[in-house]
Amino acid sequence: MQPLRGTKDILPHQIIYWQHIYTKASAILSLHNYSEIRTPIIESTNLFQRTIGEETDIINKEMYTFIDQSKRNITLRPEATASIARAFVSNKLYQNKLQKLWYLGPMFRYERPQSGRQRQFHQLGIECIGSLNPMADAEVIHLANELLCQLKLKDYILEINSIGSLEERQMYKIDLVEYLLQYQKDLDEDSQNRLYSNPLRILDSKNIKTQEILQDAPNLNKYLNKTSAEHFYLVCTHLDSLNIPYTINYKLVRGLDYYNQTTFEMKINSQDRQNTICGGGRYDNLIEQLGGPKTPAVGWAIGLERLLKIIEQKLILSQQPINVYIATQGLEAQKKIWEIIQNLEKENIKFELDLSNTSFQKQIKRASKLGAKFCIILGDQEINDNCITTRKLDEHKQYTISYSTFLEEIYKLKY
Ligand code: ATP
Ligand code: MG
């Protein structure tokens, strides 16, 4: 049996890296008073259709959608921002003026699996809900930067852009389409299809010929009005004050329809085609669109599998070694072991209890293999003499002491 295509098991030696990210993220985010939120993995299909946009890759071809037994149309979430906006409205979180939230969890997209692209993958994300202030954009970018730096990933590139408001984009789209129609036949097939459905996405095309054509295309930033231009200018000013380097990329539009104003991505310098690890931006209309009060917001999501691939190369983490291996033989010894275990628990000493019922020799061998420092041995002999044997595995030395002294000095097994 193999896991489903595009899904992976995360094994114990990899989990340490996941826990490391979770711990770092939780610490830095709670310092900024961001609170963790968990929303369901399944939602009504129409939540995503209404928010992500009909003509986007996610909605057109990547959704895991099914009809449940009550004939409800359900989708495994492809991303979390729509779910969090929904939770914000359903739980009336808008009663607090400002909500700073973060999440970590699995997302599902039916894509062609390849390196850095899975069908079940994980995102860590934050949403700062309730502020139009450019400082909010700067704070969320700072938090991504801070987290990446703490994870020893400093050499990434931040690209940033402003895609203005819906009205500004409407004007721009007309001119962009008019320009591109002159080269219609030379565009790649996807872009030709998008000319009428979602022309802004053409800016994102990876096709070289299309990119050449786009070089002389009208520029979105020329269409921004004073408010949008000023917002963008202030976001950049704050990034300067934060000493966060960035590149302005006027073609950065992002693949989801709910964004407006600021958009940004963080990329790593690598040959890997999947080199974007973080994507985010502003979404000032999403919550109102879902029936909540008009509430501006800004956030990002980091793809954890892509992040982990890099961290695993830079950071060596290993499981905490076990201190004590518990070897036993005979029912009397085994009955007594629970009291010892309770004392080990009290002292916070990591141990493994042997369950093999084999010879002491074999049990000690396994203790060494696991890298334990001590093996405590309890058999018929020890029961008769009311004592316990401790073997120091690296020195191949062992000593036997009375049971009561052993319990008094159990803390010594920590070192
Ligand atoms: P891409 O252009 O690579 O498809 P995207 O624009 O679809 O990315 P977003 O929806 O912005 O991605 O998601 C944010 C981040 O989540 C991405 O930058 C990436 O790191 C990660 N991500 C997205 N899709 C996948 C996937 N199928 N497998 C693994 N990680 C993913
Ligand atoms: Mg994608």
JSON list of N, CA, C and O and ligand atoms in Angstrom, two decimals, residues 58 62 78-79 109 111 116-123 204 206 254-256 259 265-266 274 276-280 301-306, ligand 1:
[
{"chain": "A", "resi": 58, "resn": "ILE", "atom": "N", "xyz": [-6.97, 27.60, -8.82]},
{"chain": "A", "resi": 58, "resn": "ILE", "atom": "CA", "xyz": [-7.50, 26.82, -7.69]},
{"chain": "A", "resi": 58, "resn": "ILE", "atom": "C", "xyz": [-8.94, 26.40, -7.98]},
{"chain": "A", "resi": 58, "resn": "ILE", "atom": "O", "xyz": [-9.28, 25.22, -7.86]},
{"chain": "A", "resi": 62, "resn": "GLU", "atom": "N", "xyz": [-8.14, 22.82, -9.30]},
{"chain": "A", "resi": 62, "resn": "GLU", "atom": "CA", "xyz": [-7.38, 22.23, -8.19]},
{"chain": "A", "resi": 62, "resn": "GLU", "atom": "C", "xyz": [-8.20, 21.82, -6.97]},
{"chain": "A", "resi": 62, "resn": "GLU", "atom": "O", "xyz": [-7.65, 21.37, -5.97]},
{"chain": "A", "resi": 78, "resn": "PRO", "atom": "N", "xyz": [-8.48, 24.61, 0.10]},
{"chain": "A", "resi": 78, "resn": "PRO", "atom": "CA", "xyz": [-7.24, 24.75, -0.67]},
{"chain": "A", "resi": 78, "resn": "PRO", "atom": "C", "xyz": [-6.33, 25.82, -0.07]},
{"chain": "A", "resi": 78, "resn": "PRO", "atom": "O", "xyz": [-5.15, 25.91, -0.41]},
{"chain": "A", "resi": 79, "resn": "GLU", "atom": "N", "xyz": [-6.87, 26.62, 0.82]},
{"chain": "A", "resi": 79, "resn": "GLU", "atom": "CA", "xyz": [-6.11, 27.68, 1.51]},
{"chain": "A", "resi": 79, "resn": "GLU", "atom": "C", "xyz": [-6.95, 28.09, 2.71]},
{"chain": "A", "resi": 79, "resn": "GLU", "atom": "O", "xyz": [-8.10, 27.65, 2.85]},
{"chain": "A", "resi": 109, "resn": "ARG", "atom": "N", "xyz": [-4.84, 20.65, -2.75]},
{"chain": "A", "resi": 109, "resn": "ARG", "atom": "CA", "xyz": [-5.04, 21.14, -4.12]},
{"chain": "A", "resi": 109, "resn": "ARG", "atom": "C", "xyz": [-4.70, 20.01, -5.08]},
{"chain": "A", "resi": 109, "resn": "ARG", "atom": "O", "xyz": [-3.64, 19.38, -4.95]},
{"chain": "A", "resi": 111, "resn": "GLU", "atom": "N", "xyz": [-3.13, 19.14, -7.86]},
{"chain": "A", "resi": 111, "resn": "GLU", "atom": "CA", "xyz": [-2.15, 19.65, -8.81]},
{"chain": "A", "resi": 111, "resn": "GLU", "atom": "C", "xyz": [-1.26, 18.50, -9.26]},
{"chain": "A", "resi": 111, "resn": "GLU", "atom": "O", "xyz": [-1.29, 17.43, -8.67]},
{"chain": "A", "resi": 116, "resn": "GLY", "atom": "N", "xyz": [8.32, 20.15, -4.20]},
{"chain": "A", "resi": 116, "resn": "GLY", "atom": "CA", "xyz": [7.74, 21.38, -3.65]},
{"chain": "A", "resi": 116, "resn": "GLY", "atom": "C", "xyz": [6.28, 21.59, -4.03]},
{"chain": "A", "resi": 116, "resn": "GLY", "atom": "O", "xyz": [5.74, 22.67, -3.84]},
{"chain": "A", "resi": 117, "resn": "ARG", "atom": "N", "xyz": [5.66, 20.58, -4.59]},
{"chain": "A", "resi": 117, "resn": "ARG", "atom": "CA", "xyz": [4.24, 20.72, -4.96]},
{"chain": "A", "resi": 117, "resn": "ARG", "atom": "C", "xyz": [3.52, 19.41, -4.64]},
{"chain": "A", "resi": 117, "resn": "ARG", "atom": "O", "xyz": [3.78, 18.39, -5.26]},
{"chain": "A", "resi": 118, "resn": "GLN", "atom": "N", "xyz": [2.67, 19.45, -3.64]},
{"chain": "A", "resi": 118, "resn": "GLN", "atom": "CA", "xyz": [1.94, 18.24, -3.23]},
{"chain": "A", "resi": 118, "resn": "GLN", "atom": "C", "xyz": [0.44, 18.50, -3.32]},
{"chain": "A", "resi": 118, "resn": "GLN", "atom": "O", "xyz": [0.01, 19.62, -3.50]},
{"chain": "A", "resi": 119, "resn": "ARG", "atom": "N", "xyz": [-0.31, 17.42, -3.15]},
{"chain": "A", "resi": 119, "resn": "ARG", "atom": "CA", "xyz": [-1.77, 17.56, -3.15]},
{"chain": "A", "resi": 119, "resn": "ARG", "atom": "C", "xyz": [-2.28, 17.84, -1.75]},
{"chain": "A", "resi": 119, "resn": "ARG", "atom": "O", "xyz": [-3.25, 18.55, -1.58]},
{"chain": "A", "resi": 120, "resn": "GLN", "atom": "N", "xyz": [-1.64, 17.24, -0.76]},
{"chain": "A", "resi": 120, "resn": "GLN", "atom": "CA", "xyz": [-1.86, 17.71, 0.61]},
{"chain": "A", "resi": 120, "resn": "GLN", "atom": "C", "xyz": [-0.56, 18.35, 1.05]},
{"chain": "A", "resi": 120, "resn": "GLN", "atom": "O", "xyz": [0.49, 17.71, 1.07]},
{"chain": "A", "resi": 121, "resn": "PHE", "atom": "N", "xyz": [-0.61, 19.63, 1.35]},
{"chain": "A", "resi": 121, "resn": "PHE", "atom": "CA", "xyz": [0.58, 20.34, 1.83]},
{"chain": "A", "resi": 121, "resn": "PHE", "atom": "C", "xyz": [0.15, 21.18, 3.03]},
{"chain": "A", "resi": 121, "resn": "PHE", "atom": "O", "xyz": [-1.02, 21.18, 3.39]},
{"chain": "A", "resi": 122, "resn": "HIS", "atom": "N", "xyz": [1.12, 21.85, 3.66]},
{"chain": "A", "resi": 122, "resn": "HIS", "atom": "CA", "xyz": [0.79, 22.60, 4.88]},
{"chain": "A", "resi": 122, "resn": "HIS", "atom": "C", "xyz": [1.14, 24.06, 4.74]},
{"chain": "A", "resi": 122, "resn": "HIS", "atom": "O", "xyz": [2.17, 24.39, 4.14]},
{"chain": "A", "resi": 123, "resn": "GLN", "atom": "N", "xyz": [0.31, 24.88, 5.30]},
{"chain": "A", "resi": 123, "resn": "GLN", "atom": "CA", "xyz": [0.63, 26.31, 5.33]},
{"chain": "A", "resi": 123, "resn": "GLN", "atom": "C", "xyz": [0.61, 26.81, 6.77]},
{"chain": "A", "resi": 123, "resn": "GLN", "atom": "O", "xyz": [-0.24, 26.41, 7.58]},
{"chain": "A", "resi": 204, "resn": "ASP", "atom": "N", "xyz": [1.66, 36.86, -14.84]},
{"chain": "A", "resi": 204, "resn": "ASP", "atom": "CA", "xyz": [2.30, 35.84, -14.03]},
{"chain": "A", "resi": 204, "resn": "ASP", "atom": "C", "xyz": [2.86, 34.69, -14.87]},
{"chain": "A", "resi": 204, "resn": "ASP", "atom": "O", "xyz": [3.49, 33.78, -14.34]},
{"chain": "A", "resi": 206, "resn": "LYS", "atom": "N", "xyz": [4.85, 32.06, -16.98]},
{"chain": "A", "resi": 206, "resn": "LYS", "atom": "CA", "xyz": [6.27, 31.70, -16.93]},
{"chain": "A", "resi": 206, "resn": "LYS", "atom": "C", "xyz": [6.83, 31.54, -18.35]},
{"chain": "A", "resi": 206, "resn": "LYS", "atom": "O", "xyz": [8.02, 31.35, -18.53]},
{"chain": "A", "resi": 254, "resn": "ARG", "atom": "N", "xyz": [-0.44, 37.72, -8.05]},
{"chain": "A", "resi": 254, "resn": "ARG", "atom": "CA", "xyz": [-0.96, 36.65, -7.20]},
{"chain": "A", "resi": 254, "resn": "ARG", "atom": "C", "xyz": [-2.18, 35.96, -7.81]},
{"chain": "A", "resi": 254, "resn": "ARG", "atom": "O", "xyz": [-2.90, 36.54, -8.59]},
{"chain": "A", "resi": 255, "resn": "GLY", "atom": "N", "xyz": [-2.37, 34.72, -7.39]},
{"chain": "A", "resi": 255, "resn": "GLY", "atom": "CA", "xyz": [-3.36, 33.87, -8.06]},
{"chain": "A", "resi": 255, "resn": "GLY", "atom": "C", "xyz": [-4.76, 33.86, -7.48]},
{"chain": "A", "resi": 255, "resn": "GLY", "atom": "O", "xyz": [-5.58, 33.05, -7.89]},
{"chain": "A", "resi": 256, "resn": "LEU", "atom": "N", "xyz": [-5.05, 34.70, -6.50]},
{"chain": "A", "resi": 256, "resn": "LEU", "atom": "CA", "xyz": [-6.38, 34.66, -5.91]},
{"chain": "A", "resi": 256, "resn": "LEU", "atom": "C", "xyz": [-7.04, 36.02, -6.13]},
{"chain": "A", "resi": 256, "resn": "LEU", "atom": "O", "xyz": [-6.39, 37.05, -6.04]},
{"chain": "A", "resi": 259, "resn": "TYR", "atom": "N", "xyz": [-7.42, 39.67, -3.52]},
{"chain": "A", "resi": 259, "resn": "TYR", "atom": "CA", "xyz": [-6.40, 40.64, -3.12]},
{"chain": "A", "resi": 259, "resn": "TYR", "atom": "C", "xyz": [-6.67, 42.03, -3.69]},
{"chain": "A", "resi": 259, "resn": "TYR", "atom": "O", "xyz": [-7.24, 42.19, -4.76]},
{"chain": "A", "resi": 265, "resn": "GLU", "atom": "N", "xyz": [5.56, 38.46, -2.30]},
{"chain": "A", "resi": 265, "resn": "GLU", "atom": "CA", "xyz": [6.00, 37.06, -2.28]},
{"chain": "A", "resi": 265, "resn": "GLU", "atom": "C", "xyz": [7.43, 37.01, -1.76]},
{"chain": "A", "resi": 265, "resn": "GLU", "atom": "O", "xyz": [8.19, 37.96, -1.96]},
{"chain": "A", "resi": 266, "resn": "MET", "atom": "N", "xyz": [7.78, 35.92, -1.14]},
{"chain": "A", "resi": 266, "resn": "MET", "atom": "CA", "xyz": [9.16, 35.71, -0.73]},
{"chain": "A", "resi": 266, "resn": "MET", "atom": "C", "xyz": [9.68, 34.49, -1.47]},
{"chain": "A", "resi": 266, "resn": "MET", "atom": "O", "xyz": [9.05, 33.43, -1.44]},
{"chain": "A", "resi": 274, "resn": "GLN", "atom": "N", "xyz": [9.82, 25.56, -7.92]},
{"chain": "A", "resi": 274, "resn": "GLN", "atom": "CA", "xyz": [8.89, 25.94, -6.85]},
{"chain": "A", "resi": 274, "resn": "GLN", "atom": "C", "xyz": [9.66, 26.71, -5.78]},
{"chain": "A", "resi": 274, "resn": "GLN", "atom": "O", "xyz": [9.93, 26.20, -4.71]},
{"chain": "A", "resi": 276, "resn": "THR", "atom": "N", "xyz": [8.89, 29.84, -4.50]},
{"chain": "A", "resi": 276, "resn": "THR", "atom": "CA", "xyz": [8.16, 30.81, -3.68]},
{"chain": "A", "resi": 276, "resn": "THR", "atom": "C", "xyz": [7.74, 30.14, -2.38]},
{"chain": "A", "resi": 276, "resn": "THR", "atom": "O", "xyz": [7.03, 29.14, -2.41]},
{"chain": "A", "resi": 277, "resn": "ILE", "atom": "N", "xyz": [8.21, 30.69, -1.28]},
{"chain": "A", "resi": 277, "resn": "ILE", "atom": "CA", "xyz": [7.84, 30.05, -0.02]},
{"chain": "A", "resi": 277, "resn": "ILE", "atom": "C", "xyz": [6.73, 30.79, 0.71]},
{"chain": "A", "resi": 277, "resn": "ILE", "atom": "O", "xyz": [6.04, 30.23, 1.53]},
{"chain": "A", "resi": 278, "resn": "CYS", "atom": "N", "xyz": [6.57, 32.08, 0.40]},
{"chain": "A", "resi": 278, "resn": "CYS", "atom": "CA", "xyz": [5.54, 32.84, 1.13]},
{"chain": "A", "resi": 278, "resn": "CYS", "atom": "C", "xyz": [4.81, 33.74, 0.15]},
{"chain": "A", "resi": 278, "resn": "CYS", "atom": "O", "xyz": [5.43, 34.34, -0.74]},
{"chain": "A", "resi": 279, "resn": "GLY", "atom": "N", "xyz": [3.50, 33.81, 0.28]},
{"chain": "A", "resi": 279, "resn": "GLY", "atom": "CA", "xyz": [2.72, 34.70, -0.57]},
{"chain": "A", "resi": 279, "resn": "GLY", "atom": "C", "xyz": [1.67, 35.39, 0.27]},
{"chain": "A", "resi": 279, "resn": "GLY", "atom": "O", "xyz": [1.10, 34.79, 1.17]},
{"chain": "A", "resi": 280, "resn": "GLY", "atom": "N", "xyz": [1.44, 36.66, -0.01]},
{"chain": "A", "resi": 280, "resn": "GLY", "atom": "CA", "xyz": [0.43, 37.35, 0.79]},
{"chain": "A", "resi": 280, "resn": "GLY", "atom": "C", "xyz": [0.00, 38.66, 0.19]},
{"chain": "A", "resi": 280, "resn": "GLY", "atom": "O", "xyz": [0.42, 39.03, -0.91]},
{"chain": "A", "resi": 301, "resn": "ALA", "atom": "N", "xyz": [0.76, 33.51, 3.71]},
{"chain": "A", "resi": 301, "resn": "ALA", "atom": "CA", "xyz": [0.86, 32.07, 4.01]},
{"chain": "A", "resi": 301, "resn": "ALA", "atom": "C", "xyz": [2.22, 31.57, 3.54]},
{"chain": "A", "resi": 301, "resn": "ALA", "atom": "O", "xyz": [2.69, 31.93, 2.45]},
{"chain": "A", "resi": 302, "resn": "ILE", "atom": "N", "xyz": [2.83, 30.77, 4.38]},
{"chain": "A", "resi": 302, "resn": "ILE", "atom": "CA", "xyz": [4.12, 30.15, 4.03]},
{"chain": "A", "resi": 302, "resn": "ILE", "atom": "C", "xyz": [3.87, 28.68, 3.72]},
{"chain": "A", "resi": 302, "resn": "ILE", "atom": "O", "xyz": [3.16, 28.00, 4.47]},
{"chain": "A", "resi": 303, "resn": "GLY", "atom": "N", "xyz": [4.43, 28.18, 2.64]},
{"chain": "A", "resi": 303, "resn": "GLY", "atom": "CA", "xyz": [4.33, 26.76, 2.30]},
{"chain": "A", "resi": 303, "resn": "GLY", "atom": "C", "xyz": [5.37, 26.00, 3.11]},
{"chain": "A", "resi": 303, "resn": "GLY", "atom": "O", "xyz": [6.57, 26.14, 2.90]},
{"chain": "A", "resi": 304, "resn": "LEU", "atom": "N", "xyz": [4.91, 25.17, 4.06]},
{"chain": "A", "resi": 304, "resn": "LEU", "atom": "CA", "xyz": [5.86, 24.57, 4.99]},
{"chain": "A", "resi": 304, "resn": "LEU", "atom": "C", "xyz": [6.77, 23.52, 4.38]},
{"chain": "A", "resi": 304, "resn": "LEU", "atom": "O", "xyz": [7.93, 23.40, 4.76]},
{"chain": "A", "resi": 305, "resn": "GLU", "atom": "N", "xyz": [6.25, 22.74, 3.41]},
{"chain": "A", "resi": 305, "resn": "GLU", "atom": "CA", "xyz": [7.12, 21.72, 2.80]},
{"chain": "A", "resi": 305, "resn": "GLU", "atom": "C", "xyz": [8.30, 22.39, 2.10]},
{"chain": "A", "resi": 305, "resn": "GLU", "atom": "O", "xyz": [9.43, 21.91, 2.17]},
{"chain": "A", "resi": 306, "resn": "ARG", "atom": "N", "xyz": [8.02, 23.51, 1.43]},
{"chain": "A", "resi": 306, "resn": "ARG", "atom": "CA", "xyz": [9.11, 24.21, 0.73]},
{"chain": "A", "resi": 306, "resn": "ARG", "atom": "C", "xyz": [10.09, 24.82, 1.73]},
{"chain": "A", "resi": 306, "resn": "ARG", "atom": "O", "xyz": [11.30, 24.80, 1.52]},
{"chain": "B", "resi": 1, "resn": "ATP", "atom": "P1", "xyz": [2.43, 28.45, -6.88]},
{"chain": "B", "resi": 1, "resn": "ATP", "atom": "O1", "xyz": [2.54, 29.59, -7.82]},
{"chain": "B", "resi": 1, "resn": "ATP", "atom": "O2", "xyz": [3.74, 27.83, -6.52]},
{"chain": "B", "resi": 1, "resn": "ATP", "atom": "O3", "xyz": [1.41, 27.45, -7.32]},
{"chain": "B", "resi": 1, "resn": "ATP", "atom": "P2", "xyz": [0.45, 29.74, -5.28]},
{"chain": "B", "resi": 1, "resn": "ATP", "atom": "O4", "xyz": [0.46, 31.13, -5.74]},
{"chain": "B", "resi": 1, "resn": "ATP", "atom": "O5", "xyz": [-0.58, 28.81, -5.80]},
{"chain": "B", "resi": 1, "resn": "ATP", "atom": "O6", "xyz": [1.90, 29.07, -5.51]},
{"chain": "B", "resi": 1, "resn": "ATP", "atom": "P3", "xyz": [-0.42, 30.44, -2.63]},
{"chain": "B", "resi": 1, "resn": "ATP", "atom": "O7", "xyz": [-1.81, 30.09, -2.87]},
{"chain": "B", "resi": 1, "resn": "ATP", "atom": "O8", "xyz": [-0.03, 31.86, -2.55]},
{"chain": "B", "resi": 1, "resn": "ATP", "atom": "O9", "xyz": [0.50, 29.68, -3.70]},
{"chain": "B", "resi": 1, "resn": "ATP", "atom": "O10", "xyz": [0.12, 29.70, -1.32]},
{"chain": "B", "resi": 1, "resn": "ATP", "atom": "C1", "xyz": [1.17, 30.20, -0.51]},
{"chain": "B", "resi": 1, "resn": "ATP", "atom": "C2", "xyz": [2.33, 29.25, -0.45]},
{"chain": "B", "resi": 1, "resn": "ATP", "atom": "O11", "xyz": [1.91, 27.92, -0.23]},
{"chain": "B", "resi": 1, "resn": "ATP", "atom": "C3", "xyz": [3.14, 29.14, -1.74]},
{"chain": "B", "resi": 1, "resn": "ATP", "atom": "O12", "xyz": [4.05, 30.19, -1.84]},
{"chain": "B", "resi": 1, "resn": "ATP", "atom": "C4", "xyz": [3.82, 27.81, -1.56]},
{"chain": "B", "resi": 1, "resn": "ATP", "atom": "O13", "xyz": [4.96, 27.95, -0.74]},
{"chain": "B", "resi": 1, "resn": "ATP", "atom": "C5", "xyz": [2.79, 27.00, -0.85]},
{"chain": "B", "resi": 1, "resn": "ATP", "atom": "N1", "xyz": [2.07, 26.12, -1.79]},
{"chain": "B", "resi": 1, "resn": "ATP", "atom": "C6", "xyz": [1.06, 26.43, -2.62]},
{"chain": "B", "resi": 1, "resn": "ATP", "atom": "N2", "xyz": [0.64, 25.35, -3.31]},
{"chain": "B", "resi": 1, "resn": "ATP", "atom": "C7", "xyz": [1.40, 24.31, -2.88]},
{"chain": "B", "resi": 1, "resn": "ATP", "atom": "C8", "xyz": [1.46, 22.90, -3.18]},
{"chain": "B", "resi": 1, "resn": "ATP", "atom": "N3", "xyz": [0.62, 22.35, -4.05]},
{"chain": "B", "resi": 1, "resn": "ATP", "atom": "N4", "xyz": [2.39, 22.14, -2.54]},
{"chain": "B", "resi": 1, "resn": "ATP", "atom": "C9", "xyz": [3.23, 22.69, -1.64]},
{"chain": "B", "resi": 1, "resn": "ATP", "atom": "N5", "xyz": [3.23, 23.99, -1.31]},
{"chain": "B", "resi": 1, "resn": "ATP", "atom": "C10", "xyz": [2.33, 24.80, -1.92]}
]
